[in-house]
XYZ file of C-alpha atoms in Angstrom:
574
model
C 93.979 183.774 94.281
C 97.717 183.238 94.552
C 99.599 184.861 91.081
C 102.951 182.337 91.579
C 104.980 182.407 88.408
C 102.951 179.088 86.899
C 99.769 181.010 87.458
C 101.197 184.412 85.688
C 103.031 182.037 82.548
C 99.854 180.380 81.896
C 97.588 183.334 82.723
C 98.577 186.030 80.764
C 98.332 184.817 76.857
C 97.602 187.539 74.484
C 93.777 187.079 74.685
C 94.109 188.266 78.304
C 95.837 191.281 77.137
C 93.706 192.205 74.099
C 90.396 191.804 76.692
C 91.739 194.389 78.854
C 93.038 197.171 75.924
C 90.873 198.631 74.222
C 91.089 197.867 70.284
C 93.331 200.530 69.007
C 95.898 199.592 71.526
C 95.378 195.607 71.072
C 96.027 196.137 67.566
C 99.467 197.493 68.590
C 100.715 194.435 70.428
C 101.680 193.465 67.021
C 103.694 196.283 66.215
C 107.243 196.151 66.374
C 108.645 197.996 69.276
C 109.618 201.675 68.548
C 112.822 201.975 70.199
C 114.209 198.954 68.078
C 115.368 201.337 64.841
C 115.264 198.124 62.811
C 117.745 196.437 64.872
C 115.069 193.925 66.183
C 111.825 193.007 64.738
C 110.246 192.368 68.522
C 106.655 192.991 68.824
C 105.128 194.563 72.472
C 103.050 191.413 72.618
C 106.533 189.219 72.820
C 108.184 191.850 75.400
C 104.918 191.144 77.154
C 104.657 187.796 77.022
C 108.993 187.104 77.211
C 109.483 189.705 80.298
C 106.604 191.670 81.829
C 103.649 189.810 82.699
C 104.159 190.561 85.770
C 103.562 194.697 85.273
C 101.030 194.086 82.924
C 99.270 192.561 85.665
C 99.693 195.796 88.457
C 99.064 197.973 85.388
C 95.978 195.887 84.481
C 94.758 195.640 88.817
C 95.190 200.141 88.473
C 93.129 200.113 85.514
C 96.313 201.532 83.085
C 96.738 198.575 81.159
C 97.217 200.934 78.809
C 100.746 202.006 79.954
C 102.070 199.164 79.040
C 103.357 200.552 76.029
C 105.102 203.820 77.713
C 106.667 201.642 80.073
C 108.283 198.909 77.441
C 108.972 202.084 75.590
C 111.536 202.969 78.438
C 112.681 199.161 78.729
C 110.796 198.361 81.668
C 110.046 194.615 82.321
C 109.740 192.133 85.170
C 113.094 192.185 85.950
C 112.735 196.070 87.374
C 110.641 194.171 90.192
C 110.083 195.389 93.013
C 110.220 199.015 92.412
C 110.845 201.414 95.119
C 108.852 203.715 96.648
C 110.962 206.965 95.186
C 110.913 205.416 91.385
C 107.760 204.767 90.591
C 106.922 208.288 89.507
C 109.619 207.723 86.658
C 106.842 205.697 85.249
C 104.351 208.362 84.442
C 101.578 206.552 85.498
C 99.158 209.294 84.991
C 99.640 212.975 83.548
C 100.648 215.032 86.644
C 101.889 213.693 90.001
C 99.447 211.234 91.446
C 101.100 209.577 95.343
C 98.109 207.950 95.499
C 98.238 206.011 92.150
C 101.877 205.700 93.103
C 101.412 203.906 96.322
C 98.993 201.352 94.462
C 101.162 200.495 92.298
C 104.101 200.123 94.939
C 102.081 198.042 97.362
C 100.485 195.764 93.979
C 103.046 194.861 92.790
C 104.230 192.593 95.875
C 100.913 190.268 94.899
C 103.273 189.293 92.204
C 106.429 189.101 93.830
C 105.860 187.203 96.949
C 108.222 184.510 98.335
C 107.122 181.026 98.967
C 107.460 179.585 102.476
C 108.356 176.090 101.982
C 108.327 173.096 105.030
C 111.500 173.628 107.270
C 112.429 176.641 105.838
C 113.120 180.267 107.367
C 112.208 183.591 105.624
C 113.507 186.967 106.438
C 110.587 189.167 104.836
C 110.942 192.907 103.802
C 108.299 195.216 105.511
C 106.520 195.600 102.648
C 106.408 191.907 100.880
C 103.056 189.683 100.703
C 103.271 186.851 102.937
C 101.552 184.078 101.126
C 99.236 182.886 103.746
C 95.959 182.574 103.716
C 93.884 183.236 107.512
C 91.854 180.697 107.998
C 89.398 182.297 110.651
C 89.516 185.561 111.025
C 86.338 186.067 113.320
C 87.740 183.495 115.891
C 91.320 184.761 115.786
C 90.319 188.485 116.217
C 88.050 187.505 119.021
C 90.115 185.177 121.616
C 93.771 186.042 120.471
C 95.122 187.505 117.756
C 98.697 186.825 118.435
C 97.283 182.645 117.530
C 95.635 181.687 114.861
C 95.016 179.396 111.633
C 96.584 179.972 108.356
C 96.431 177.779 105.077
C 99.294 177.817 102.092
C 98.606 179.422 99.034
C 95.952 177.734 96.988
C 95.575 174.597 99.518
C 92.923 175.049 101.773
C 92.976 171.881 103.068
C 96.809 172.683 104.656
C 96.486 174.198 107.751
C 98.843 175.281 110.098
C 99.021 177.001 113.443
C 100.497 180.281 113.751
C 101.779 181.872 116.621
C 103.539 185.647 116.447
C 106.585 186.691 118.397
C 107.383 190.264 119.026
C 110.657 190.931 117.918
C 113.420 193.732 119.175
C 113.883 195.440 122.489
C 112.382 194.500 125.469
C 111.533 191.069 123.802
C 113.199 188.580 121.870
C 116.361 189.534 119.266
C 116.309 188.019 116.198
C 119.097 185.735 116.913
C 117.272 184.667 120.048
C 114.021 183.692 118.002
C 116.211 181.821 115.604
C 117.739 180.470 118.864
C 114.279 179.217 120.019
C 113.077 177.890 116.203
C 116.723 175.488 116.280
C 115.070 173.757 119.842
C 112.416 173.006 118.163
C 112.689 172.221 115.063
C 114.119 168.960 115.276
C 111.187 167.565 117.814
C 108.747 166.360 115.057
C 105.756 164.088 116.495
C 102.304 163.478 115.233
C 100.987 164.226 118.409
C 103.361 167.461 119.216
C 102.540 170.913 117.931
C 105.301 170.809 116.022
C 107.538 173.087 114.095
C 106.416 173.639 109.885
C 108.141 176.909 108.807
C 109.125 180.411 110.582
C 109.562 184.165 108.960
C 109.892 187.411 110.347
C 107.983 190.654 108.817
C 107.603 193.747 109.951
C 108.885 193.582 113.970
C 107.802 190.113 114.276
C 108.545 186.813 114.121
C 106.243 184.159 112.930
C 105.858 180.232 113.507
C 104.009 178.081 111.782
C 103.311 174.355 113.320
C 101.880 171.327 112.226
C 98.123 170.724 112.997
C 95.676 173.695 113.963
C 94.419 173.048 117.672
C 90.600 173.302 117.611
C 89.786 171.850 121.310
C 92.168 171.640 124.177
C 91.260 169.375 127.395
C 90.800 172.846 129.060
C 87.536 173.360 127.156
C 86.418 169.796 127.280
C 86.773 169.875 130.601
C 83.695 172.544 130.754
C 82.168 171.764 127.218
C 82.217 168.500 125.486
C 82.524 169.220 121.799
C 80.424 167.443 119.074
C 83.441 165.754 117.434
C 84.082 163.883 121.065
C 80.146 163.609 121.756
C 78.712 162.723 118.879
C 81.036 159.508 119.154
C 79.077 156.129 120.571
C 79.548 156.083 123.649
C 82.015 152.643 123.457
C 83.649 154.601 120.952
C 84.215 157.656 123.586
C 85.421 155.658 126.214
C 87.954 154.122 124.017
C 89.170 157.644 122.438
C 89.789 158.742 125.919
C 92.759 155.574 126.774
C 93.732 155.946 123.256
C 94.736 159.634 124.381
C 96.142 158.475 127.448
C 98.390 155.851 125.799
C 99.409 159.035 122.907
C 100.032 161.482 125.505
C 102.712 158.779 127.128
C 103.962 157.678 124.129
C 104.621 161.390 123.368
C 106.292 162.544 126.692
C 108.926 159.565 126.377
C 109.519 160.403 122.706
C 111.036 163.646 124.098
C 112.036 162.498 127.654
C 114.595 159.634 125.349
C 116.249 162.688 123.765
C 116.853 164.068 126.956
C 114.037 166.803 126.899
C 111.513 167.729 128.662
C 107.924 169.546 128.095
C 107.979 171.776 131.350
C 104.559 173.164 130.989
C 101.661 170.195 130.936
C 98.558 171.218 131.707
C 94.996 171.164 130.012
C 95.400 173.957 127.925
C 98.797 172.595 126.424
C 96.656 169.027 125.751
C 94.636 169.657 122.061
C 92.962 167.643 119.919
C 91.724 167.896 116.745
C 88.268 167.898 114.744
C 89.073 163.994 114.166
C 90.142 163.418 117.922
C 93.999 163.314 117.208
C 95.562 164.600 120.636
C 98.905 166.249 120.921
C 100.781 168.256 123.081
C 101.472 172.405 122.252
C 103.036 174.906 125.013
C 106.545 173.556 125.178
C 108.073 176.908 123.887
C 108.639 179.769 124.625
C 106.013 180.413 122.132
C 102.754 179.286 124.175
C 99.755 180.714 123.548
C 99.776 181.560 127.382
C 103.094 183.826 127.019
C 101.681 185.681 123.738
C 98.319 186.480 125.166
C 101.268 189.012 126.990
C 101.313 186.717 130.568
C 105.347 187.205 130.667
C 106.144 188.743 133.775
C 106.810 187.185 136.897
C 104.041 189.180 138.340
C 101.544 187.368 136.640
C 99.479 184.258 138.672
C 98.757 180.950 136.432
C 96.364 179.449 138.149
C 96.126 176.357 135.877
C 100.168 176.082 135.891
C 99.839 176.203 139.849
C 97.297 173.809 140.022
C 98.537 171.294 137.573
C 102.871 171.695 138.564
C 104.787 169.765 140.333
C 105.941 170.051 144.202
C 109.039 170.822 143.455
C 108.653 173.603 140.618
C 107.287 175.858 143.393
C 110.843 176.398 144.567
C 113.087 178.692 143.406
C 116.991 179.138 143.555
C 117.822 181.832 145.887
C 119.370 183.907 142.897
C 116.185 184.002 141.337
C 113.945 187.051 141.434
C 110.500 187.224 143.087
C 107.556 185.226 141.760
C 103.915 185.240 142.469
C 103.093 181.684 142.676
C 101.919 181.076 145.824
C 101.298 177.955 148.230
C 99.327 177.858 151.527
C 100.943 177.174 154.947
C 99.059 173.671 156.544
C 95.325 173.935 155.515
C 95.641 177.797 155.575
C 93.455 179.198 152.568
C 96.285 182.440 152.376
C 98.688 181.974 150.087
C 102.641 182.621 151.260
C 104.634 184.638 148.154
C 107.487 182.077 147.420
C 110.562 184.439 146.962
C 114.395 183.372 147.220
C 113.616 180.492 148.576
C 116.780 177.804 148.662
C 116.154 174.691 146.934
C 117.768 172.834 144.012
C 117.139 172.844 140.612
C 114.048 170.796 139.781
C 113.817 167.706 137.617
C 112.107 168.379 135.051
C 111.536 164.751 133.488
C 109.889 163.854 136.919
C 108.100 167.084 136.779
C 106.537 166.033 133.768
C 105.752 162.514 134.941
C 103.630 164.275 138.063
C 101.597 167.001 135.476
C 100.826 164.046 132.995
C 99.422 161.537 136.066
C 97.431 164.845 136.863
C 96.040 164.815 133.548
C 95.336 161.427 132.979
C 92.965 161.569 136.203
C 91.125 164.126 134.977
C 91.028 162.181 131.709
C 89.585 159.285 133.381
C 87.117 160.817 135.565
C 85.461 162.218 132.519
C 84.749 158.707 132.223
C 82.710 158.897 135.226
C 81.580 162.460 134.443
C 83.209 163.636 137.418
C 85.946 165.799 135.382
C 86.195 169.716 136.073
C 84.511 171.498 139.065
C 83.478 168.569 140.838
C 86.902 167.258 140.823
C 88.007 170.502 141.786
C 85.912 171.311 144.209
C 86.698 167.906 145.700
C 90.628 168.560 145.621
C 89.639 171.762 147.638
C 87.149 170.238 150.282
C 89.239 170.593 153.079
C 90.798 173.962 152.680
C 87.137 175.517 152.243
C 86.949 178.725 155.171
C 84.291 179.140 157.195
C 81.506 181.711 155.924
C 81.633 183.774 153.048
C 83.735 185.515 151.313
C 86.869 183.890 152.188
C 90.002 183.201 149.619
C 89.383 180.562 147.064
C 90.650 177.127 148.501
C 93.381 175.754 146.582
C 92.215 173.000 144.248
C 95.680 172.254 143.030
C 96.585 168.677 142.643
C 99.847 168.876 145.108
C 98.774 170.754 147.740
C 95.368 167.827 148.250
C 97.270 164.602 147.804
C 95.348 162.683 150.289
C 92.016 164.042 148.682
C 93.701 162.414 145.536
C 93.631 159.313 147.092
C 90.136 159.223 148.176
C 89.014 159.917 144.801
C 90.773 157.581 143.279
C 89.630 154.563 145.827
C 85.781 156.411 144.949
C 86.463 155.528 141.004
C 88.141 152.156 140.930
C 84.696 151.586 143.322
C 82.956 153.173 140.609
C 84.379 150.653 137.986
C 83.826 147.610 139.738
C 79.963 148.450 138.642
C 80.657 148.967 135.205
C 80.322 146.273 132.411
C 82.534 147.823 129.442
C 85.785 146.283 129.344
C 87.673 149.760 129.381
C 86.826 149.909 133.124
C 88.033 146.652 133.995
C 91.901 148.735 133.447
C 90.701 151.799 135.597
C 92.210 150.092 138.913
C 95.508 149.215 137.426
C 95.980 152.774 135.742
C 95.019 154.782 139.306
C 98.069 152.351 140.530
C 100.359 153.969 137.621
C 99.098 157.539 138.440
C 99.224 157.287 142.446
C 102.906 156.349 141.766
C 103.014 159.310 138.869
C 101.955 161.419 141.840
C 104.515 161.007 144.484
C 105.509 163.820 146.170
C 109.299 162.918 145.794
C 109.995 163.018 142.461
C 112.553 160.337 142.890
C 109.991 157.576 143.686
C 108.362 158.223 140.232
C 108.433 155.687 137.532
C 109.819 156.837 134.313
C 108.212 157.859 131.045
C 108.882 154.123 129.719
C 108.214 152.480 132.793
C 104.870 154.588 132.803
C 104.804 153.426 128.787
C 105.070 149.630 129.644
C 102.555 149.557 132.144
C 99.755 151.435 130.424
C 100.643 149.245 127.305
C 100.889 146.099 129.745
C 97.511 147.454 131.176
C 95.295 148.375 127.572
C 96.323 145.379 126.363
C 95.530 142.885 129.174
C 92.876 144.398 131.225
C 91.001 146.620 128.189
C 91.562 144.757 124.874
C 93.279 147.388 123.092
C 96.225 145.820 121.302
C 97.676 148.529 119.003
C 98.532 152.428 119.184
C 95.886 153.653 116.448
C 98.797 155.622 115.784
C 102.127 154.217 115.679
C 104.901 154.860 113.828
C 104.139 158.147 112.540
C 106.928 160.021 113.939
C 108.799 161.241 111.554
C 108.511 164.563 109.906
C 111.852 164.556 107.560
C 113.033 167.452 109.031
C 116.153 165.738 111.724
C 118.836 168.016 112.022
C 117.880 171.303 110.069
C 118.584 174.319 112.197
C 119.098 178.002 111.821
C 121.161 180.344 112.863
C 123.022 179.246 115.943
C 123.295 177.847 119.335
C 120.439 175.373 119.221
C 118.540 174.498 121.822
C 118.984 170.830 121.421
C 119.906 167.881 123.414
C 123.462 166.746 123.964
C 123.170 164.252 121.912
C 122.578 166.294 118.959
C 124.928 169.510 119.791
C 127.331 168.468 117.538
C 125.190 168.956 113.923
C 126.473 172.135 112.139
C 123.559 174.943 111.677
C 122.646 176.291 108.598
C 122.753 180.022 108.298
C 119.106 181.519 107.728
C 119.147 185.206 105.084
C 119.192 188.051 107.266
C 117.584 191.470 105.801
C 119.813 194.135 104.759
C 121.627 196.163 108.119
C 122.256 193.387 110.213
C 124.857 193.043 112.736
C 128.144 190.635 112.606
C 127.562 188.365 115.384
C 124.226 189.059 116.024
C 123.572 185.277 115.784
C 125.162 184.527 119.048
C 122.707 184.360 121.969
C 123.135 186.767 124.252
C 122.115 183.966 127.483
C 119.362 181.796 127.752
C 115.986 183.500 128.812
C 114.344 180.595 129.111
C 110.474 180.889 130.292
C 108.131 178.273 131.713
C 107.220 175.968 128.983
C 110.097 176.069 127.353
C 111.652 172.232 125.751
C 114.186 171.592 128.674
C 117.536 169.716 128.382
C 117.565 166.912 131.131
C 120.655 166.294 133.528
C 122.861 164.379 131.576
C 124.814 162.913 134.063
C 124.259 160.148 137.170
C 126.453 162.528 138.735
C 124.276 165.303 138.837
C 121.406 163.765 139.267
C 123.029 162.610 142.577
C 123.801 165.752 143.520
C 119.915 166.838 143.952
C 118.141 167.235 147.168
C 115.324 165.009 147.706
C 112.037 167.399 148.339
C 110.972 166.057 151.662
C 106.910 166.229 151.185
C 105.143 167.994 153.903
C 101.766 165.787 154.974
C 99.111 167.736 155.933
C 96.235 166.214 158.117
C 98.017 162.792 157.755
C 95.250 161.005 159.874
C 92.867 161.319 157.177
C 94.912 158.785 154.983
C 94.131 156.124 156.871
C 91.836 154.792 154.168
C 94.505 155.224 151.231
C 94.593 154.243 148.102
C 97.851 152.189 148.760
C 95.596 149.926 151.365
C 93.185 149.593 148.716
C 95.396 148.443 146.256
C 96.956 146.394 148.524
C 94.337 144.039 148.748
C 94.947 143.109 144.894
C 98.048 140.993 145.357
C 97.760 140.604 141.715
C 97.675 143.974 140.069
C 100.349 145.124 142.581
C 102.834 142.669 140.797
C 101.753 143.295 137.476
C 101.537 146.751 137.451
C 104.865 148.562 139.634
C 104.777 147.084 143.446
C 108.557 148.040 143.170
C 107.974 151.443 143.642
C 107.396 152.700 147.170
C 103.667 153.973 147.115
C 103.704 157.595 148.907
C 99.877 158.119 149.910
């Protein structure tokens, strides 16, 4: 139970108190108080009830309701709240010296005191304050990762929220860098984006609380199908699963149109919910992936490798060392990609290559052909001979051309099918071949990738409307904190608000001290035609071209129709 100051007023009545004393000392609540000499005729049941509920209550939790008296005696009341450490033993709790008792009451007393944490709000927390939050499950979160997990607000236990802890200080973030990080997010509010609820710090860390605790992720599906998702008929299913696809591109141009970009899409950034509500998390620097302690460059992401872009594998030549590797022809021994010269990537077209990757694994678990096999297909031609040779890499842009052949293998796969869902697989492979293009210049946009699939569900599958549209808008546009948000251009110019520091804090401190930005971090996109002008094409490198001789592009080419329906304008790579 949750003691806010409604609970405590309507709580403690004098009945409460007299229950809890026994009846010599009840019968003194009517007394007037002894220190008054006449001057007022104030009973220790109205100091009680006017100004130290509160105490009564620690006093009460101890089991010294009792010295309620002594303490009113020496003018004590709720005002006196909190109490340090050092003064409690002016309140004689028990006959000699007792740290013990002292602590409890020290530590209690914060049940009574604690803060709310309201929507959009920021909260500096002392060490020793209550944070009213309620863990939702503790056996999960102390089993899988304990810096992630799911809290509910005080007395609603329907409310919950995702929490994610930050360490704070050195050799990780500053507090004006995690205020920093809160201000880029807090703005991007989506019904199908982990997004931003509340933040506090306590006791070296910072908190964040987001909207919507992830139960599933794609990742798990992927290997398990869970009983929200299965126990669905299977029409139902198949509809779910292009419902997601249309909400995951709806989502990506809601933040690609304010000039952002995810950076980090993958199947373990992809959850959904209980009730089969999909959104995106891992566009922060808070991802689960970074607090699980993966934050050196050292560290290998398979999943990230498999699932990124061509042209994130490059590095400016400033940049230090990374792991992430990349195999030379059909070699199966990865080459360390260090100072290598290339530009800057674009990350909006980076985005539009990860989601295609994702929506193909989406719709071969329409086939049942999701996971390993599609894996181990990606990987069929980078296998070694014998055993014990280096796992092949399954990653989606190192096996284009094996793309292609399993894409021809599920439009075939359609064509047998009689649900109307199928009869828009062909036309979406068209939309993801051209998601997949090597150069990231010759991929559509997020809203050309929007029209289509609309253009697509609605014509070729029957589905007419989002089951979710419209529901956007959180009510928190333009709160920030601290400074130097992390926001687009278009919003740089909104003044922050200034979020309570604790006592000792620096002048300045709320100036970031650079940007150490981390994979999966919201991006700003290039702002100008200009600079976007200035990039270097990536010039893709075919391996084994001969075996693309049966290509998805000749295969679609036989559709005159489709092909002018659904994108012809775009130069098919495969």
């Amino acid at each position: 139970m949750w003691w806010d100051d409604d609970t405590v007023e309507q709580t403690v009545t004098k009945q409460f108190v007299s229950n809890r004393l026994i009846p010599q000392e009840a019968d003194r609540l009517d007394q007037p108080l002894s220190f008054g000499d006449s001057l007022t005729d104030c009973t220790y049941w109205e100091w009680i009830d006017e100004k130290a509920k509160k105490i009564f209550l620690v006093l009460a939790d101890l089991g010294l309701p009792e010295k309620i008296f002594g303490l009113i005696d020496n003018s004590f009341d709720d005002e006196d709240l909190p109490i340090a450490f050092d003064e409690v033993a002016r309140l004689a709790l028990t006959s000699s010296k007792d740290e013990k008792t002292e602590r409890k009451f020290y530590n209690r007393q914060f049940h009574y005191l604690w803060r709310r944490l309201d929507k959009g709000e920021h909260v500096d927390y002392e060490d020793d304050e209550v944070i009213p939050l309620d863990v939702a499950d503790k056996k999960h979160a102390a089993k899988e990762n304990h810096h992630v997990d799911r809290v509910t607000l005080p007395n609603q236990p329907s409310t919950m929220l995702s929490r994610c802890r930050v360490p704070l200080g050195p050799g990780h973030l500053s507090w004006a860098e995690f205020i920093g990080e809160i201000n880029g997010i807090r703005d991007v509010q989506n019904e199908h984006l982990l997004s931003y609820w509340a933040s506090y710090t306590h006791q070296g860390y910072g908190y964040i609380l987001f909207t919507a605790a992830p139960e599933f992720s794609l990742k798990s599906l992927f290997t398990t199908m869970p009983s929200c998702l299965k126990n669905l008929d299977k029409k139902v299913r198949r509809r779910t699963v292009l419902y997601w696809v249309r909400c995951l591109v709806d989502t990506v141009c809601f933040f690609h149109n304010r000039d952002l970009s995810h950076g980090n899409i993958k199947p373990s950034t992809v959850m959904f919910s209980n009730d089969n509500l999909v959104f995106f998390s891992g566009f922060t620097r808070f991802h689960a992936d970074i607090l699980k302690g993966v934050t050196d460059n050292t560290s290998f992401d398979k999943e990230a490798y498999d699932y990124a872009a061509p042209e994130k594998l490059f590095k400016p030549a400033s940049s230090p060392p990374t792991s992430i590797s990349r195999s030379s022809g059909h070699s199966n021994n990865p080459t360390t990609i260090a100072q290598a010269p290339a530009p800057d990537p674009n990350h909006q077209a980076a985005d539009i290559f990860s989601l295609g990757c994702v929506i193909l694994e989406l719709l071969s678990l329409l086939f049942k052909k999701h996971g390993r096999p599609f894996a181990a297909h990606r990987a069929a031609k980078r296998r070694s001979a014998g055993r014990g040779g280096a796992v092949p890499d399954s990653s989606f842009h190192k096996n284009l051309d094996q793309l292609e052949s399993w894409m021809v293998q599920r439009v075939r796969d359609a064509s047998k099918k009689d649900d109307p869902v199928f009869r828009g697989i062909k036309p979406i492979l068209h939309v993801v071949e051209q998601m997949l293009s090597y150069d990231p210049l010759e991929r559509p946009t997020a809203n050309e990738v929007q029209t289509k699939m609309y253009q697509i569900l609605a014509e070729s599958c029957g589905i007419l409307e989002p089951h979710c549209a419209d529901r956007w808008d959180f009510g928190m546009e333009g709160l920030t904190l601290g400074s130097s948000p992390l926001t687009s251009a278009s919003s740089s110019g909104s003044m922050p608000i200034q979020a309570a520091r604790k006592s000792g804090s620096q002048d300045g401190e709320l100036e970031r001290s650079g940007n150490r930005g981390s994979g999966g971090s919201f991006r700003t996109a290039a702002s100008s035609s200009q600079e976007a002008e200035t990039e270097r094409p990536v010039t893709r490198a075919r391996n084994g071209s001969t075996d693309s001789e049966k290509s998805l592009r000749h295969f679609f080419s036989r559709d005159k129709t489709n092909q002018a329906k659904y994108g012809s304008q775009l130069r098919v790579t495969f």
